[in-house]
Short mmCIF file of C-alpha atoms in Angstrom, two decimals:
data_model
loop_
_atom_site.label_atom_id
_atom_site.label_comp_id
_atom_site.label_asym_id
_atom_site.label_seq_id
_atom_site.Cartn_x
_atom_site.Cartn_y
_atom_site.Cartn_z
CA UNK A 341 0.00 0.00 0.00
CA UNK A 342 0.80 3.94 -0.39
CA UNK A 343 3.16 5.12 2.30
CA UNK A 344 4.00 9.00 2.94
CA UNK A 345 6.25 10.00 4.97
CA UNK A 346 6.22 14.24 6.39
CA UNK A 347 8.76 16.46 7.48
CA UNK A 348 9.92 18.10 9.43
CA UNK A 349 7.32 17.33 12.40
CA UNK A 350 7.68 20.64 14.32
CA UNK A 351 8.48 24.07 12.38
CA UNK A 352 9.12 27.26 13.76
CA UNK A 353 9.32 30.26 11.86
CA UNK A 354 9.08 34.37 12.27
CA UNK A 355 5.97 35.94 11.05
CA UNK A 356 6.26 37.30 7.65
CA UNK A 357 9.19 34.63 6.95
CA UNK A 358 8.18 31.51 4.39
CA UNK A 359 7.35 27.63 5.53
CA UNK A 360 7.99 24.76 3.60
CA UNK A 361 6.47 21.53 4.57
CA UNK A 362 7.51 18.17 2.44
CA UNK A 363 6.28 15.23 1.58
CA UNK A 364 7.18 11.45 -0.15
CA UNK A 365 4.77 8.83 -1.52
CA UNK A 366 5.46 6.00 -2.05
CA UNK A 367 2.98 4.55 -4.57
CA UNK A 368 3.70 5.73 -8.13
CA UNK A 369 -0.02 5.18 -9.36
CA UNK A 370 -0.71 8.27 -6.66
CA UNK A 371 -1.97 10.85 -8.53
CA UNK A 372 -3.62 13.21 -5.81
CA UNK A 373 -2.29 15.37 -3.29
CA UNK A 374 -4.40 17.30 -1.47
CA UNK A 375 -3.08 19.29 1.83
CA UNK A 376 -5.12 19.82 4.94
CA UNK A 377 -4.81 22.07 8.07
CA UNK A 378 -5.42 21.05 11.31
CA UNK A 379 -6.70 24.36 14.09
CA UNK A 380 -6.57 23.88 17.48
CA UNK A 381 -9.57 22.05 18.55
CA UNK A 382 -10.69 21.89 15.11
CA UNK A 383 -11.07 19.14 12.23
CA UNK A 384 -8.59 19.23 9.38
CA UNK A 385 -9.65 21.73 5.92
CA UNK A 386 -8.77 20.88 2.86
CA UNK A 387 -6.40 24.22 2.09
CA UNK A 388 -5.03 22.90 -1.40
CA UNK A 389 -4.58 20.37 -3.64
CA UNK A 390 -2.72 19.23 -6.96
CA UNK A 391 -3.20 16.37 -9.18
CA UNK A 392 -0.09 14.70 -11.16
CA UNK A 393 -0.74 16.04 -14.15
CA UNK A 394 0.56 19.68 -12.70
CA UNK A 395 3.67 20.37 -11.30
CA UNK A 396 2.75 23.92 -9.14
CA UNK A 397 -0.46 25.34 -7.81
CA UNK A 398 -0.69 28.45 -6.02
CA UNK A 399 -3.64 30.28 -4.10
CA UNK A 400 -2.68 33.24 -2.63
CA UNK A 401 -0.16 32.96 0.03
CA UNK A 402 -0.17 28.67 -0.59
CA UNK A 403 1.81 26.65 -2.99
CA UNK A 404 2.14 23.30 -3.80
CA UNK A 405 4.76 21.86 -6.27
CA UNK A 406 5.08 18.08 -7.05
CA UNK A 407 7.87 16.09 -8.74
CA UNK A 408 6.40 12.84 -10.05
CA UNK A 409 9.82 11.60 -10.95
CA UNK A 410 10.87 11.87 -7.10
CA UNK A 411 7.76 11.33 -5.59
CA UNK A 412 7.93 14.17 -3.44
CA UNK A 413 5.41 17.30 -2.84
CA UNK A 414 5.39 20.11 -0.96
CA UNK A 415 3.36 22.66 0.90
CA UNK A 416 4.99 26.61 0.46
CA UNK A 417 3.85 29.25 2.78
CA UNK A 418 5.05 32.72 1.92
CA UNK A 419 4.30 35.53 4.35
CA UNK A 420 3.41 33.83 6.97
CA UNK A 421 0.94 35.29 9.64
CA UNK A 422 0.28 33.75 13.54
CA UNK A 423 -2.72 32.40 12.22
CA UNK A 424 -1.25 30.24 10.26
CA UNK A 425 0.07 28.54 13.24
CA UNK A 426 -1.99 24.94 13.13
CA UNK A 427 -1.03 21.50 12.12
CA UNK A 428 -0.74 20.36 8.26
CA UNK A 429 -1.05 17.06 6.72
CA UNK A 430 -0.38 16.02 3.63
CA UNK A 431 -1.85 12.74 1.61
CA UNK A 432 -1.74 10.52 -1.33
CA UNK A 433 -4.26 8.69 -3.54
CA UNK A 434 -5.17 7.00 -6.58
CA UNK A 435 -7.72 10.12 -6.60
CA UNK A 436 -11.09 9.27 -8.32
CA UNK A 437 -14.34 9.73 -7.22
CA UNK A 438 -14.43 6.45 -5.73
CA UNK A 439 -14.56 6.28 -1.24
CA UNK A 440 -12.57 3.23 -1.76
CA UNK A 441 -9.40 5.52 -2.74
CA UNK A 442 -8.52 6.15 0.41
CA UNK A 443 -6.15 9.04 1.51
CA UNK A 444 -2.94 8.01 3.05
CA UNK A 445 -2.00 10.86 5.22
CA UNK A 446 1.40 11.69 6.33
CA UNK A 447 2.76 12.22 10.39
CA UNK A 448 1.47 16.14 10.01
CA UNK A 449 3.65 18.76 10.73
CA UNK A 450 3.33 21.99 13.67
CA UNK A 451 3.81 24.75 12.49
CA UNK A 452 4.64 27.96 15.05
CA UNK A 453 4.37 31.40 13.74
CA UNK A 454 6.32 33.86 16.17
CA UNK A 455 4.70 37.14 16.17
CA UNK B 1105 -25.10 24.57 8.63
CA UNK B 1106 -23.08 22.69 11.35
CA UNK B 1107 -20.84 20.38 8.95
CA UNK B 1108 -19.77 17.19 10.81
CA UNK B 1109 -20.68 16.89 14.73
CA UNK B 1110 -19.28 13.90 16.70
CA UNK B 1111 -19.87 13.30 20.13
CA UNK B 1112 -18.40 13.07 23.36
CA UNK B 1113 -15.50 15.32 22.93
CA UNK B 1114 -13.49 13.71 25.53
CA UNK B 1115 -14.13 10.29 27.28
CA UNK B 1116 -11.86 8.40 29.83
CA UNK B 1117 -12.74 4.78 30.38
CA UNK B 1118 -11.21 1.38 32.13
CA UNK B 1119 -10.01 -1.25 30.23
CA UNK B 1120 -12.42 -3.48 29.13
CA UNK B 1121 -15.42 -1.03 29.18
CA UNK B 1122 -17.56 -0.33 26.00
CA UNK B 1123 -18.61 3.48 24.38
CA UNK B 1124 -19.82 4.71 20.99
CA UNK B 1125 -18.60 7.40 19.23
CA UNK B 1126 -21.34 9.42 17.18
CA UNK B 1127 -21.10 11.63 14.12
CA UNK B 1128 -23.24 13.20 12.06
CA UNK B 1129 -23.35 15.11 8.99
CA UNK B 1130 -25.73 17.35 7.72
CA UNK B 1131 -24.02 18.02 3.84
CA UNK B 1132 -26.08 15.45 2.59
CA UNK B 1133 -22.67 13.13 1.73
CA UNK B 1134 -22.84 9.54 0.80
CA UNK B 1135 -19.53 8.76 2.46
CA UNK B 1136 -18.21 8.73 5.79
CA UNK B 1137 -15.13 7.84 7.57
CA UNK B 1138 -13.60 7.24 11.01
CA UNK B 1139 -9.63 8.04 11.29
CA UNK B 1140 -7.73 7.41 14.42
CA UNK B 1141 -4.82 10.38 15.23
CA UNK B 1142 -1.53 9.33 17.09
CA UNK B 1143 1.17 11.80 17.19
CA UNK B 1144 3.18 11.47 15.03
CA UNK B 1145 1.13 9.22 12.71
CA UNK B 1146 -1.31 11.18 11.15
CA UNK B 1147 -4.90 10.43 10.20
CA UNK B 1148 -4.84 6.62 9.74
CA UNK B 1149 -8.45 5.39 8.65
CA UNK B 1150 -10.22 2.93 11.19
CA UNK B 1151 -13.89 1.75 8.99
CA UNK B 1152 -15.53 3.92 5.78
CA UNK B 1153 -18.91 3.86 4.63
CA UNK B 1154 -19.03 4.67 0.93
CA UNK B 1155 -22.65 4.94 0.95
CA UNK B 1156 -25.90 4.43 3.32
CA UNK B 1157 -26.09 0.32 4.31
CA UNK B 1158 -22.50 -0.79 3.22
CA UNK B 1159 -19.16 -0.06 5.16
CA UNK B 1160 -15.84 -1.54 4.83
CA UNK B 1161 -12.47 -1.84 6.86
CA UNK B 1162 -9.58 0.72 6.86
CA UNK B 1163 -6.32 0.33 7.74
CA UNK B 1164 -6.39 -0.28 11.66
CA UNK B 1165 -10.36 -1.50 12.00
CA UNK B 1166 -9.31 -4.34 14.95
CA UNK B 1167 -11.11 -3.91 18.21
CA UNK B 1168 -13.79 -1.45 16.76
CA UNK B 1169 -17.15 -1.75 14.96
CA UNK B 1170 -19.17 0.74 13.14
CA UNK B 1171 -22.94 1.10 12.45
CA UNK B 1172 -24.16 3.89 9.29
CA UNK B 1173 -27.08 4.44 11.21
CA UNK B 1174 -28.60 6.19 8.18
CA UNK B 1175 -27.25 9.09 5.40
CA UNK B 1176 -26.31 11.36 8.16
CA UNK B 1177 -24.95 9.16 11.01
CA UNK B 1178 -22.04 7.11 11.49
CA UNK B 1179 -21.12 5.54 15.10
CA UNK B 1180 -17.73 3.86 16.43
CA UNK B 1181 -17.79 1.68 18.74
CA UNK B 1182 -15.23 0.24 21.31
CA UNK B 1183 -16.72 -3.02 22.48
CA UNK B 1184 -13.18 -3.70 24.80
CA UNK B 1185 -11.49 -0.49 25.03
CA UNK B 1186 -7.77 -1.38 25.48
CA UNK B 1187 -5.00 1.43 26.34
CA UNK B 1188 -3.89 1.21 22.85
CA UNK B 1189 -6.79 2.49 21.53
CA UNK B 1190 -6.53 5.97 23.80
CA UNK B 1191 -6.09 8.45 20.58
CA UNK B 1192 -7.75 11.42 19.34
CA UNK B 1193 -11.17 10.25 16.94
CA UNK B 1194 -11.98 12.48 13.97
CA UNK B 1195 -15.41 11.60 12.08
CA UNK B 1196 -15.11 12.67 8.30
CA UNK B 1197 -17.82 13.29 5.78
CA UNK B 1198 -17.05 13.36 1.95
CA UNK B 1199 -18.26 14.95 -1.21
CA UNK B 1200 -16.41 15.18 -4.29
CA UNK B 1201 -14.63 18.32 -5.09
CA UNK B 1202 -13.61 20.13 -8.14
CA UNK B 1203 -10.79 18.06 -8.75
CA UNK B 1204 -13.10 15.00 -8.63
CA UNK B 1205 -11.57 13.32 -6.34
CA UNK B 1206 -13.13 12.74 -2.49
CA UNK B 1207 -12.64 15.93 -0.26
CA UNK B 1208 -12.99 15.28 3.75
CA UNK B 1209 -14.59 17.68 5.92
CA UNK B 1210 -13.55 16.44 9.51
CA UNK B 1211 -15.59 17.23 12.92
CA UNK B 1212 -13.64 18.74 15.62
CA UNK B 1213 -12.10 15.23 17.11
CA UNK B 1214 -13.00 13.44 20.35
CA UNK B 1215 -10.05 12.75 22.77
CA UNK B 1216 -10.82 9.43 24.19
CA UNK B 1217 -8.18 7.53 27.13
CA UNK B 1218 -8.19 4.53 28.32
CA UNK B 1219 -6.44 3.67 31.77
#
């Protein structure tokens, strides 16, 4: 089965500094990567995703680029603002609209925004 | 519109006593999941229902059972809780997104130990 591993698990950074968050799959038919954030207290959002026939997608402050060859995403925060302090996760799947695609999530990652 | 609720938010038990975890959903989704969070771990899924009357196993379904009550409801339950099983419980509900492929919308988690 898939297999993603996360790092780093705990990130610190200053507020209005960037945050990059990576990820490895291990399953090449993986062809979905979406990224969710984890609030305090809160269930995970969806924030972003890509499929593997894109190599960047951006949305405002978010990026995500993947590298099919490598098997490796990753999660870019630019700017970052205390509120963007939370936990992310990353995850892999086969992708189609089909339950039994399950998401393999990675270990998550804190991130800490210093004010 | 309340998204995904799931009840108790925290439990503490004994070994070897029983509870049920409930969730509902009020999106109107045909699927619904149960993940298990272990720091460290990430999400890792425990049953899924795909659609009202059928659910299958995840990737860690031992010592729990599940019951899709109807479209909205989804319930866990511990029939032996054993200390391994003290983790944080997130409920998911799923639609599917833009991207086609299954996007979760998680309740806030339920912190359950077991001594």
């Amino acid at each position: 089965g898939e297999n993603v591993e996360q790092h780093p698990s705990t990130l610190s950074v200053q507020e209005g500094d960037s945050a990059v968050i990576k990820c490895t799959y291990s399953d090449s038919a993986s062809n979905y990567f979406p990224w969710y954030k984890q609030e305090l207290g809160k269930g995970s959002q969806l924030i972003i995703d890509i499929r593997s026939n894109v190599g960047e997608k951006k949305d405002q402050r978010i990026a995500v680029t993947l590298n099919k060859t490598a098997k490796h995403f990753s999660l870019h925060i630019t700017e970052t603002q205390p509120e963007d302090s939370a936990v992310y996760f990353c995850a892999a799947s086969k992708g189609n609209n089909n339950a039994g695609n399950m998401l393999t999530f990675g270990g998550g990652t804190r991130l800490m925004v210093k004010p | 519109n309340a998204g995904v609720t799931q009840t108790p938010k925290f439990q503490v038990l004994k070994t070897g006593q029983s509870m049920t975890l409930q969730c509902a959903q009020d999106m109107n989704h045909n699927s619904m999941y149960w993940y298990r969070q272990d720091p460290g771990m990430g999400l890792r899924l425990i049953y899924y229902s795909a659609s009202e009357g059928t659910t299958d196993k995840g990737e860690v379904p031992n010592g729990y059972n599940v019951s899709r009550l109807n479209k909205r409801e989804f319930s866990l339950r511990l029939e032996s809780a054993a200390p391994s099983q003290t983790s944080v419980y997130f409920c998911a509900s799923s639609t599917t997104g833009g991207s086609g492929a299954n996007v979760l919308t998680f309740g806030a988690g339920s912190r359950l130990t077991v001594l």
